[in-house]
Coordinates of C-alpha atoms and ligand atoms in Angstrom, one line a residue:
M279 CA 14.2 -15.9 22.4
G280 CA 13.8 -19.3 20.9
K281 CA 17.4 -20.2 19.9
P282 CA 20.2 -18.0 21.2
T283 CA 22.6 -19.2 18.5
G284 CA 20.0 -19.1 15.7
F285 CA 21.3 -15.9 14.1
K286 CA 24.7 -17.5 13.8
E287 CA 23.5 -20.8 12.5
F288 CA 20.9 -19.9 9.9
K289 CA 20.8 -17.6 6.9
R290 CA 17.9 -15.5 5.7
E291 CA 15.5 -17.3 3.5
T292 CA 12.4 -15.8 1.9
A293 CA 9.4 -17.0 0.0
T294 CA 10.3 -17.5 -3.7
R295 CA 8.3 -16.2 -6.7
R296 CA 6.6 -18.5 -9.2
P297 CA 8.6 -18.9 -12.5
V298 CA 8.1 -15.8 -14.6
E299 CA 7.0 -17.7 -17.7
S300 CA 4.0 -19.2 -15.9
R301 CA 3.0 -16.4 -13.6
I302 CA 2.6 -13.9 -16.4
L303 CA -0.1 -16.1 -17.9
D304 CA -2.4 -15.5 -14.9
W305 CA -3.4 -12.8 -12.4
N306 CA -2.7 -14.8 -9.2
E307 CA -0.3 -13.8 -6.5
V308 CA 3.4 -14.3 -7.5
Y309 CA 4.8 -15.8 -4.3
L310 CA 4.9 -19.5 -3.5
D311 CA 4.2 -20.9 0.0
I312 CA 7.3 -21.1 2.2
A313 CA 7.9 -24.3 4.2
E314 CA 7.1 -24.2 7.9
E315 CA 10.6 -25.4 8.7
K316 CA 12.1 -22.4 6.9
L317 CA 9.9 -20.1 8.9
K318 CA 10.9 -21.7 12.1
R319 CA 14.5 -21.1 11.2
Q320 CA 13.8 -17.5 10.5
G321 CA 12.0 -17.2 13.9
A322 CA 15.1 -18.7 15.4
R323 CA 17.3 -16.0 13.8
C324 CA 15.6 -13.3 15.9
M325 CA 17.9 -12.1 18.6
D326 CA 15.1 -10.7 20.8
C327 CA 17.0 -7.4 21.0
G328 CA 16.9 -5.3 24.1
I329 CA 15.8 -2.5 21.9
P330 CA 13.9 -4.2 19.1
F331 CA 14.2 -1.7 16.3
C332 CA 11.9 -3.8 14.1
H333 CA 9.0 -2.8 16.4
G334 CA 10.2 0.8 17.2
P335 CA 9.6 4.1 15.5
T336 CA 11.7 3.5 12.4
G337 CA 10.3 0.0 12.1
C338 CA 6.7 -1.1 12.2
P339 CA 4.2 1.8 12.2
L340 CA 1.7 -0.5 13.8
G341 CA 4.1 -1.4 16.7
N342 CA 3.8 -5.1 15.8
I343 CA 5.3 -7.1 18.7
I344 CA 7.7 -8.9 16.3
P345 CA 10.2 -10.5 18.6
E346 CA 7.4 -12.2 20.5
W347 CA 5.8 -13.8 17.5
N348 CA 9.2 -14.7 16.0
D349 CA 9.8 -16.7 19.2
L350 CA 6.3 -18.3 19.1
I351 CA 6.8 -19.4 15.5
Y352 CA 10.2 -21.0 16.4
K353 CA 8.3 -22.9 19.1
G354 CA 5.4 -23.9 16.8
R355 CA 2.9 -21.9 18.8
W356 CA 0.9 -20.6 15.9
H357 CA -2.3 -20.0 17.7
D358 CA -0.6 -17.8 20.3
A359 CA 1.2 -16.0 17.5
I360 CA -2.0 -14.9 15.8
E361 CA -3.5 -13.7 19.1
M362 CA -0.3 -11.6 19.5
L363 CA -0.3 -10.4 16.0
H364 CA -4.0 -9.4 16.0
K365 CA -3.4 -7.2 19.1
T366 CA -1.6 -4.6 16.9
N367 CA -2.6 -5.4 13.3
N368 CA -6.2 -5.8 12.2
F369 CA -5.2 -7.0 8.8
P370 CA -1.9 -8.9 8.7
E371 CA -3.1 -10.8 5.6
F372 CA -2.7 -7.4 3.7
T373 CA 0.5 -6.2 5.2
G374 CA 2.1 -9.7 5.1
R375 CA 1.6 -9.6 1.3
I376 CA 2.1 -6.0 0.2
C377 CA 4.0 -4.1 2.9
P378 CA 7.5 -3.0 1.9
A379 CA 8.5 -4.1 5.4
P380 CA 10.2 -1.1 7.1
C381 CA 10.5 -3.6 10.0
E382 CA 13.0 -5.6 8.1
E383 CA 15.1 -2.6 7.1
A384 CA 15.2 -1.6 10.8
C385 CA 16.0 -5.2 12.1
V386 CA 19.2 -5.1 14.2
L387 CA 20.5 -8.2 12.4
G388 CA 20.5 -6.1 9.3
I389 CA 23.5 -4.1 10.6
N390 CA 26.0 -6.9 9.6
E391 CA 23.8 -9.7 8.2
K392 CA 20.6 -10.1 6.3
P393 CA 17.5 -9.3 8.5
V394 CA 15.0 -11.7 9.9
T395 CA 12.2 -12.6 7.3
I396 CA 9.6 -10.8 9.3
K397 CA 7.1 -10.2 6.5
S398 CA 6.8 -13.9 5.5
I399 CA 6.4 -14.9 9.1
E400 CA 3.6 -12.3 9.5
Q401 CA 1.8 -13.6 6.4
N402 CA 2.1 -17.2 7.4
I403 CA 0.8 -16.6 10.9
I404 CA -2.4 -15.2 9.6
D405 CA -2.8 -17.6 6.6
H406 CA -2.3 -20.5 9.0
A407 CA -4.9 -19.0 11.3
F408 CA -7.5 -18.7 8.6
E409 CA -6.7 -22.3 7.3
N410 CA -7.3 -23.6 10.9
G411 CA -10.5 -21.7 11.4
W412 CA -9.1 -19.6 14.2
V413 CA -10.2 -16.3 12.8
K414 CA -13.8 -15.9 13.7
P415 CA -16.1 -12.8 13.9
C416 CA -15.8 -11.2 17.4
P417 CA -18.7 -8.8 17.8
P418 CA -18.4 -6.5 20.9
A419 CA -20.0 -7.8 24.1
T420 CA -21.8 -4.6 24.6
R421 CA -22.8 -1.6 22.5
T422 CA -22.6 2.1 23.3
D423 CA -25.4 4.2 21.9
K424 CA -22.9 6.1 19.7
K425 CA -22.9 6.1 15.9
V426 CA -19.8 6.8 13.8
A427 CA -19.7 7.4 10.0
V428 CA -16.4 6.4 8.3
V429 CA -16.0 7.9 4.8
G430 CA -13.9 5.6 2.6
S431 CA -13.2 1.9 2.9
G432 CA -9.5 1.7 2.2
P433 CA -7.1 0.3 4.8
A434 CA -7.5 3.4 7.0
G435 CA -11.3 3.3 6.9
L436 CA -11.3 -0.4 7.6
G437 CA -8.8 -0.2 10.4
C438 CA -10.7 2.7 12.0
A439 CA -14.1 0.9 11.6
A440 CA -12.7 -2.4 13.1
Q441 CA -11.4 -0.6 16.2
L442 CA -14.5 1.6 16.8
N443 CA -16.7 -1.5 16.5
K444 CA -14.5 -3.2 19.1
A445 CA -15.2 -0.3 21.4
G446 CA -18.9 -1.0 20.9
H447 CA -19.9 1.9 18.6
L448 CA -22.2 1.4 15.7
V449 CA -20.1 2.0 12.6
T450 CA -21.2 2.7 9.1
V451 CA -18.6 2.8 6.3
F452 CA -19.6 4.9 3.3
E453 CA -17.7 4.0 0.1
R454 CA -18.3 5.7 -3.3
A455 CA -17.0 2.7 -5.3
D456 CA -19.0 -0.4 -6.0
R457 CA -16.8 -2.5 -3.8
V458 CA -15.2 -2.2 -0.4
G459 CA -11.4 -2.0 0.1
G460 CA -10.1 1.3 -1.5
L461 CA -6.8 0.8 -3.2
L462 CA -6.5 -2.7 -1.9
M463 CA -9.5 -3.6 -4.1
H464 CA -9.3 -1.2 -7.0
G465 CA -5.7 -0.1 -7.4
I466 CA -3.4 -2.9 -6.3
P467 CA -3.3 -5.7 -8.9
N468 CA -4.3 -9.2 -8.1
F469 CA -0.8 -10.5 -8.6
K470 CA 0.2 -8.6 -5.5
L471 CA -3.0 -9.1 -3.5
E472 CA -5.8 -11.5 -4.6
K473 CA -9.2 -9.9 -3.9
H474 CA -10.8 -12.8 -2.1
I475 CA -8.4 -12.0 0.7
V476 CA -9.9 -8.5 1.0
N477 CA -13.5 -9.8 0.8
R478 CA -12.8 -12.5 3.4
R479 CA -11.9 -9.8 5.9
V480 CA -14.8 -7.5 4.9
D481 CA -17.2 -10.4 5.4
L482 CA -15.8 -10.9 9.0
M483 CA -16.3 -7.2 9.7
K484 CA -19.9 -7.4 8.5
A485 CA -20.5 -10.4 10.8
E486 CA -19.0 -8.3 13.6
G487 CA -21.8 -5.7 13.1
I488 CA -20.1 -3.1 10.8
N489 CA -22.4 -1.7 8.2
F490 CA -21.0 -1.0 4.7
V491 CA -22.8 1.2 2.1
T492 CA -21.2 1.2 -1.4
G493 CA -22.1 3.6 -4.2
A494 CA -22.2 6.2 -1.4
N495 CA -20.3 9.3 -2.6
V496 CA -20.3 11.5 0.5
G497 CA -20.7 15.2 -0.4
F498 CA -22.5 14.2 -3.6
N499 CA -25.2 11.5 -3.3
I500 CA -24.9 11.5 0.5
K501 CA -25.1 14.9 2.1
V502 CA -22.5 15.8 4.7
E503 CA -25.3 17.5 6.7
D504 CA -27.1 14.2 6.9
L505 CA -24.0 12.6 8.3
H506 CA -23.6 15.4 10.8
R507 CA -27.3 14.9 11.9
D508 CA -27.3 11.1 12.0
F509 CA -23.9 10.3 13.5
D510 CA -22.0 11.3 16.6
A511 CA -18.7 11.5 14.8
I512 CA -17.3 11.4 11.3
V513 CA -14.0 10.0 10.2
L514 CA -12.6 11.0 6.8
C515 CA -10.6 8.3 5.2
G516 CA -11.0 9.2 1.5
G517 CA -7.4 8.7 0.5
S518 CA -5.0 10.9 -1.6
T519 CA -6.6 10.6 -5.0
K520 CA -5.6 13.7 -6.9
A521 CA -2.9 12.4 -9.2
R522 CA 0.1 14.3 -10.4
D523 CA -0.1 15.0 -14.2
I524 CA 2.4 16.1 -16.8
D525 CA 1.9 19.3 -18.7
V526 CA 3.7 18.9 -22.1
P527 CA 2.7 19.3 -25.7
G528 CA 0.6 16.3 -26.9
R529 CA -0.6 15.4 -23.4
D530 CA -4.2 15.5 -24.6
L531 CA -3.7 12.8 -27.3
N532 CA -5.7 9.6 -26.8
G533 CA -3.7 6.7 -25.3
I534 CA -2.1 8.7 -22.5
H535 CA -3.8 7.8 -19.2
L536 CA -3.3 8.2 -15.5
A537 CA -2.3 4.9 -13.8
M538 CA -5.4 5.0 -11.7
T539 CA -7.6 5.2 -14.7
Y540 CA -5.8 2.1 -16.2
L541 CA -5.3 -0.2 -13.2
P542 CA -8.8 -0.4 -11.8
M543 CA -10.1 -1.5 -15.2
Q544 CA -8.1 -4.7 -15.2
N545 CA -9.1 -5.4 -11.6
K546 CA -12.7 -5.0 -12.6
I547 CA -12.3 -7.5 -15.5
N548 CA -10.7 -9.9 -13.0
F549 CA -13.8 -9.6 -10.8
G550 CA -15.8 -10.7 -13.8
D551 CA -17.3 -7.2 -14.5
H552 CA -18.0 -6.2 -18.1
I553 CA -16.3 -3.1 -19.6
P554 CA -17.2 -2.2 -23.2
E555 CA -14.3 -2.8 -25.5
R556 CA -14.1 0.8 -26.6
E557 CA -13.7 2.0 -23.0
F558 CA -11.3 -0.7 -21.8
I559 CA -7.7 0.4 -21.8
S560 CA -5.5 -2.5 -22.7
A561 CA -1.8 -2.8 -23.4
K562 CA -2.3 -5.8 -25.8
G563 CA -0.1 -5.4 -28.8
K564 CA 1.1 -1.9 -27.9
H565 CA 4.4 -0.2 -27.3
V566 CA 3.9 0.9 -23.7
I567 CA 5.8 3.6 -21.8
I568 CA 5.3 4.1 -18.1
L569 CA 6.3 7.4 -16.6
G570 CA 7.1 7.1 -12.9
G571 CA 9.4 4.6 -11.2
G572 CA 7.4 3.9 -7.9
D573 CA 5.0 1.1 -6.8
T574 CA 2.2 2.3 -9.0
G575 CA 4.5 2.3 -12.1
A576 CA 5.6 -1.3 -11.2
D577 CA 1.9 -2.3 -11.0
C578 CA 1.3 -0.8 -14.4
L579 CA 4.3 -2.8 -15.7
G580 CA 3.1 -6.1 -14.4
T581 CA -0.4 -5.4 -15.7
A582 CA 0.8 -4.4 -19.2
I583 CA 3.0 -7.6 -19.4
R584 CA 0.0 -9.8 -18.5
Q585 CA -2.2 -8.0 -21.0
G586 CA 0.4 -8.9 -23.8
C587 CA 2.1 -5.6 -24.6
K588 CA 4.5 -5.5 -27.6
S589 CA 7.1 -3.7 -25.6
V590 CA 7.4 -1.8 -22.3
Q591 CA 9.7 0.7 -20.8
Q592 CA 9.6 2.6 -17.5
F593 CA 11.1 6.1 -17.1
E594 CA 11.9 7.9 -13.9
L595 CA 12.8 11.5 -13.6
L596 CA 15.2 11.0 -10.7
P597 CA 18.6 9.3 -11.0
K598 CA 19.1 5.6 -10.4
P599 CA 19.3 5.0 -6.7
P600 CA 22.3 3.3 -5.1
A601 CA 22.3 -0.5 -4.9
G602 CA 22.7 -0.5 -1.1
R603 CA 22.8 1.8 1.9
V604 CA 25.1 4.8 1.6
Q605 CA 26.4 7.1 4.3
D606 CA 23.3 9.4 4.4
M607 CA 20.9 6.4 4.5
P608 CA 22.1 4.7 7.7
W609 CA 20.5 1.8 9.4
P610 CA 17.7 1.7 10.8
Y611 CA 16.1 4.2 8.4
W612 CA 14.3 3.2 5.3
P613 CA 16.8 3.4 2.5
M614 CA 15.9 4.8 -1.0
I615 CA 17.8 2.0 -2.8
Y616 CA 17.4 0.3 -6.1
R617 CA 14.8 -2.5 -5.7
V618 CA 13.6 -5.1 -8.2
S619 CA 9.9 -5.9 -7.8
S620 CA 8.3 -9.0 -9.3
A621 CA 7.1 -6.9 -12.3
H622 CA 10.6 -5.6 -13.0
E623 CA 11.8 -9.2 -12.9
E624 CA 9.1 -10.2 -15.4
A625 CA 9.9 -7.3 -17.8
A626 CA 13.6 -8.1 -17.7
A627 CA 13.2 -11.8 -18.3
P628 CA 12.8 -11.9 -22.1
I629 CA 15.3 -9.2 -22.9
G630 CA 17.9 -9.8 -20.2
H631 CA 18.0 -6.2 -18.7
D632 CA 15.9 -3.9 -16.6
V633 CA 13.3 -2.0 -18.6
R634 CA 13.7 1.0 -16.3
D635 CA 15.7 4.0 -17.3
F636 CA 16.5 6.8 -14.9
A637 CA 17.0 10.6 -15.2
I638 CA 14.7 10.9 -18.1
N639 CA 12.3 13.8 -18.8
T640 CA 9.4 13.7 -21.2
Q641 CA 9.4 16.8 -23.5
S642 CA 6.3 16.0 -25.7
F643 CA 4.1 13.4 -27.3
S644 CA 3.1 13.3 -31.0
G645 CA 0.4 11.3 -32.6
V646 CA -1.6 10.5 -35.7
N647 CA -5.4 11.2 -35.9
G648 CA -5.4 12.3 -32.3
V649 CA -3.8 9.1 -31.0
V650 CA -0.4 9.0 -29.4
K651 CA 2.4 7.4 -31.4
K652 CA 5.7 8.7 -30.1
L653 CA 7.2 10.0 -26.9
H654 CA 9.9 12.6 -27.2
G655 CA 12.3 12.6 -24.2
I656 CA 15.6 13.9 -23.0
R657 CA 18.2 12.7 -20.6
L658 CA 19.0 14.6 -17.4
E659 CA 22.0 15.3 -15.3
W660 CA 21.3 15.7 -11.6
E661 CA 23.3 17.7 -9.1
M662 CA 23.4 15.7 -5.9
Q663 CA 23.8 16.4 -2.2
G664 CA 25.0 13.1 -0.9
S665 CA 22.4 10.6 -2.3
R666 CA 19.8 13.4 -2.5
P667 CA 19.1 14.8 -6.0
V668 CA 18.7 18.6 -5.7
K669 CA 18.8 20.1 -9.2
M670 CA 18.4 18.8 -12.7
K671 CA 19.5 20.0 -16.1
E672 CA 18.8 18.6 -19.5
I673 CA 21.8 17.1 -21.4
P674 CA 22.0 18.9 -24.8
G675 CA 21.9 16.5 -27.7
S676 CA 20.5 13.6 -25.6
E677 CA 17.0 14.0 -27.1
F678 CA 15.3 10.7 -28.2
T679 CA 12.0 9.6 -29.7
L680 CA 10.4 6.2 -29.0
D681 CA 7.3 4.4 -30.3
C682 CA 4.5 4.7 -27.8
D683 CA 0.9 3.8 -28.3
L684 CA 0.0 3.7 -24.6
C685 CA 1.6 6.0 -22.0
L686 CA 0.7 5.4 -18.4
L687 CA 1.3 8.2 -15.9
A688 CA 2.4 6.9 -12.5
L689 CA 3.7 10.2 -11.2
G690 CA 2.4 10.0 -7.7
F691 CA -0.5 11.7 -5.9
I692 CA -0.6 15.3 -4.8
S693 CA -3.4 15.4 -2.2
P694 CA -7.0 14.4 -1.4
E695 CA -9.7 15.8 -3.6
P696 CA -10.7 19.2 -2.2
E697 CA -14.2 18.8 -3.5
G698 CA -16.8 16.8 -1.5
P699 CA -16.5 16.3 2.2
I700 CA -13.4 18.4 2.7
S701 CA -14.8 21.6 1.2
Q702 CA -18.4 21.0 2.4
L703 CA -17.4 20.4 6.0
G704 CA -14.8 23.2 5.7
V705 CA -12.0 21.4 7.5
K706 CA -8.6 23.1 7.6
L707 CA -5.9 21.7 5.4
D708 CA -2.1 21.6 5.9
Q709 CA 0.4 23.1 3.4
R710 CA 0.2 20.1 1.2
G711 CA -3.6 20.1 1.0
N712 CA -4.1 17.1 3.4
V713 CA -6.6 17.3 6.3
L714 CA -5.0 19.0 9.3
V715 CA -5.7 17.1 12.6
D716 CA -4.6 17.4 16.2
Q717 CA -2.8 14.6 18.2
N718 CA -6.2 12.8 18.5
Y719 CA -6.7 12.9 14.7
M720 CA -9.5 15.4 15.1
S721 CA -9.8 18.1 12.4
S722 CA -10.6 21.7 12.9
I723 CA -14.3 20.8 13.1
P724 CA -15.1 19.1 16.4
G725 CA -16.3 15.5 15.9
V726 CA -14.8 15.3 12.4
F727 CA -11.6 13.2 12.3
A728 CA -9.2 12.1 9.5
A729 CA -6.8 9.3 8.9
G730 CA -4.7 7.5 6.2
D731 CA -3.6 9.1 3.0
M732 CA -6.2 11.8 3.3
R733 CA -4.3 13.0 6.5
R734 CA -0.7 12.1 5.8
G735 CA -0.6 12.2 2.0
Q736 CA 0.2 9.3 -0.3
S737 CA 1.8 6.6 1.8
L738 CA 1.6 2.9 2.6
V739 CA -1.1 0.4 3.6
V740 CA 0.6 -0.2 7.0
W741 CA 0.5 3.5 7.8
A742 CA -3.2 3.7 6.7
I743 CA -4.1 0.9 9.1
S744 CA -2.1 2.4 11.8
E745 CA -3.6 5.9 11.4
G746 CA -7.1 4.4 11.2
R747 CA -6.5 2.6 14.5
Q748 CA -5.2 5.8 16.1
A749 CA -8.1 7.9 14.8
A750 CA -10.5 5.3 16.3
R751 CA -8.9 5.8 19.6
G752 CA -9.3 9.6 19.2
V753 CA -13.0 9.2 18.3
D754 CA -13.6 6.8 21.3
E755 CA -12.1 9.3 23.7
F756 CA -14.2 12.1 22.1
L757 CA -17.4 10.1 22.5
M758 CA -16.8 8.5 25.8
G759 CA -14.4 10.8 27.6
R760 CA -11.9 7.9 27.9
S761 CA -10.8 4.9 25.8
D762 CA -9.4 1.4 26.3
L763 CA -8.3 1.2 22.6
P764 CA -4.5 1.1 22.2
K765 CA -2.6 4.4 21.6
M766 CA 0.6 5.0 19.8
K767 CA 2.4 8.3 19.3
L768 CA 2.7 8.5 15.5
F769 CA 3.3 12.1 14.6
Ligands
FAD49 C1 -1.5 1.4 -7.7 C2 -1.0 1.5 -6.3 C3 -0.3 0.5 -5.7 C4 0.1 0.6 -4.4 N1 0.8 -0.5 -3.9 C5 1.1 -0.5 -2.5 C6 1.8 -1.5 -2.0 O1 2.2 -2.5 -2.6 N2 2.1 -1.5 -0.6 C7 1.7 -0.5 0.2 O2 1.9 -0.5 1.4 N3 1.0 0.6 -0.4 C8 0.7 0.6 -1.7 N4 0.1 1.7 -2.2 C9 -0.3 2.8 -1.3 C10 -1.6 2.3 -0.5 O3 -2.5 1.6 -1.3 C11 -2.3 3.5 0.1 O4 -1.3 4.2 0.9 C12 -3.4 3.1 1.0 O5 -4.4 2.4 0.3 C13 -4.1 4.3 1.6 O6 -5.2 3.9 2.4 P1 -6.4 4.9 2.6 O7 -7.5 4.1 3.3 O8 -6.0 6.1 3.3 O9 -7.0 5.3 1.2 P2 -7.5 4.5 -0.1 O10 -7.0 3.1 -0.1 O11 -7.2 5.4 -1.2 O12 -9.0 4.5 0.2 C14 -9.8 5.6 0.1 C15 -11.3 5.2 -0.2 O13 -12.1 6.3 0.0 C16 -13.1 6.4 -1.0 N5 -13.6 7.7 -1.1 C17 -12.9 8.9 -1.4 N6 -13.8 9.9 -1.3 C18 -15.0 9.4 -0.9 C19 -16.3 10.1 -0.7 N7 -16.4 11.4 -0.8 N8 -17.3 9.3 -0.3 C20 -17.1 7.9 -0.1 N9 -16.0 7.3 -0.4 C21 -14.9 8.0 -0.7 C22 -12.3 5.9 -2.2 O14 -13.2 5.5 -3.2 C23 -11.4 4.8 -1.6 O15 -12.1 3.6 -1.7 C24 -0.3 1.7 -3.6 C25 -1.0 2.7 -4.1 C26 -1.4 2.7 -5.5 C27 -2.2 3.8 -6.1
SF4_50 S1 15.3 -6.1 15.4 FE1 15.4 -8.1 14.2 S2 16.6 -9.5 15.5 FE2 16.0 -7.7 16.8 S3 14.0 -8.3 17.8 FE3 13.5 -7.4 15.9 S4 13.3 -9.0 14.3 FE4 14.5 -9.8 16.1

């Protein structure tokens, strides 16, 4: 513990966002750098708790050794800090930017004060390490003769591949998209995570000996039998890509799109790819309505604003969450509270209020010449059990109609796609349609493993990395009879 009185002397400080009016003119990340002195003060606030909840089961899913690196930052020992951080997290440059930071919600200081700024410290440790040339390819000293196929190159596939490669196995990552990175690359907009950050890590992994094959759609242009024949183990990390849709009159009108049809297009344009104008979905000059109040909806919001929409609103079926913790959301658990993302701040700036509206149901869409023009909605009343909404009913007479020439459906994801490797391999699924695995992440088919959203359902980047690492440990044990890779009990 760097400074025993730090938590009494210093207040929480976080990185600030660039001014709204300038940041909506570009696609770059919204956060400004935070001064080293501020980070040191945050490191000094850490109490080095006897039981560090930040690191425990309700905190970081990777088991990041947070009190240790808080102390190292306070003492200015940046090189030691990255060594410590890389022990538990292969990609702190991703989580430092886009993790919602369950560690901060679990921080003991958060009981009666604001928590330690753990996420900014994490991001700065890795950014500092890259700037100083400390992050270099580390190929394994020896190779086993085992080959592993990883299907999917999102954070789960990348985490798994990195760990298996460390253990000396020859890893090939098959990715059906044209670029590596999964949702980090195609779903999450640049204003949250610039793509050179993903490419930089993928280049390091290539230099460490991992083979990436893009345009490789396993189960379609790559046969699962070929993977079975050519590899000693297979790890399925294909994500949870089956999106929830809405079944109301007018859904088939043009101009109503799933978020994951819309978002990847702008990311592609930002890469410099060409999309023909008639195919490109843009919010420019349109009245946009986003259905769904989660992360994906917020990403649609920030994208629509940058594209120059005429107006934008975001509707959520559930009621507005409380502003802070309530009795049934106690510390150290993740609270479902009202949060204002950078996109919400951008949308509110010109009109002075939040563009989100809660407890709204969509009844139908109507259009002209096959193109959506109006959304017809109704307000809802929710019956609550504590802070948990249990039953909804429509409020008679609260019907409304709004202009809408682009509707984006950000309603969450149901499960992985059953077609392709899942059905062709015949792996067993759980009740929600995710791949069922044992404690070692092995599916019902020996030698076939699964991790990330494909295993746990739609989740977070930090969980995907964590699951990828744990599946790698399971694979290593399966192939070698033992493993030196780290193990955590996650589920
Ligand atoms: C728009 C959006 C924004 C998000 N924002 C955040 C955020 O800010 N913070 C956060 O923590 N989480 C966020 N999430 C959630 C997070 O991105 C996911 O939980 C995480 O990416 C899951 O990782 P994964 O590796 O399991 O799957 P994915 O990232 O989905 O990667 C799966 C990969 O597998 C590939 N694939 C699928 N099937 C095949 C096949 N048959 N053959 C070859 N390749 C295949 C896919 O093309 C994809 O590249 C967001 C999700 C979305 C949709
Ligand atoms: S819970 Fe908070 S104060 Fe305690 S060790 Fe973790 S970061 Fe430090």
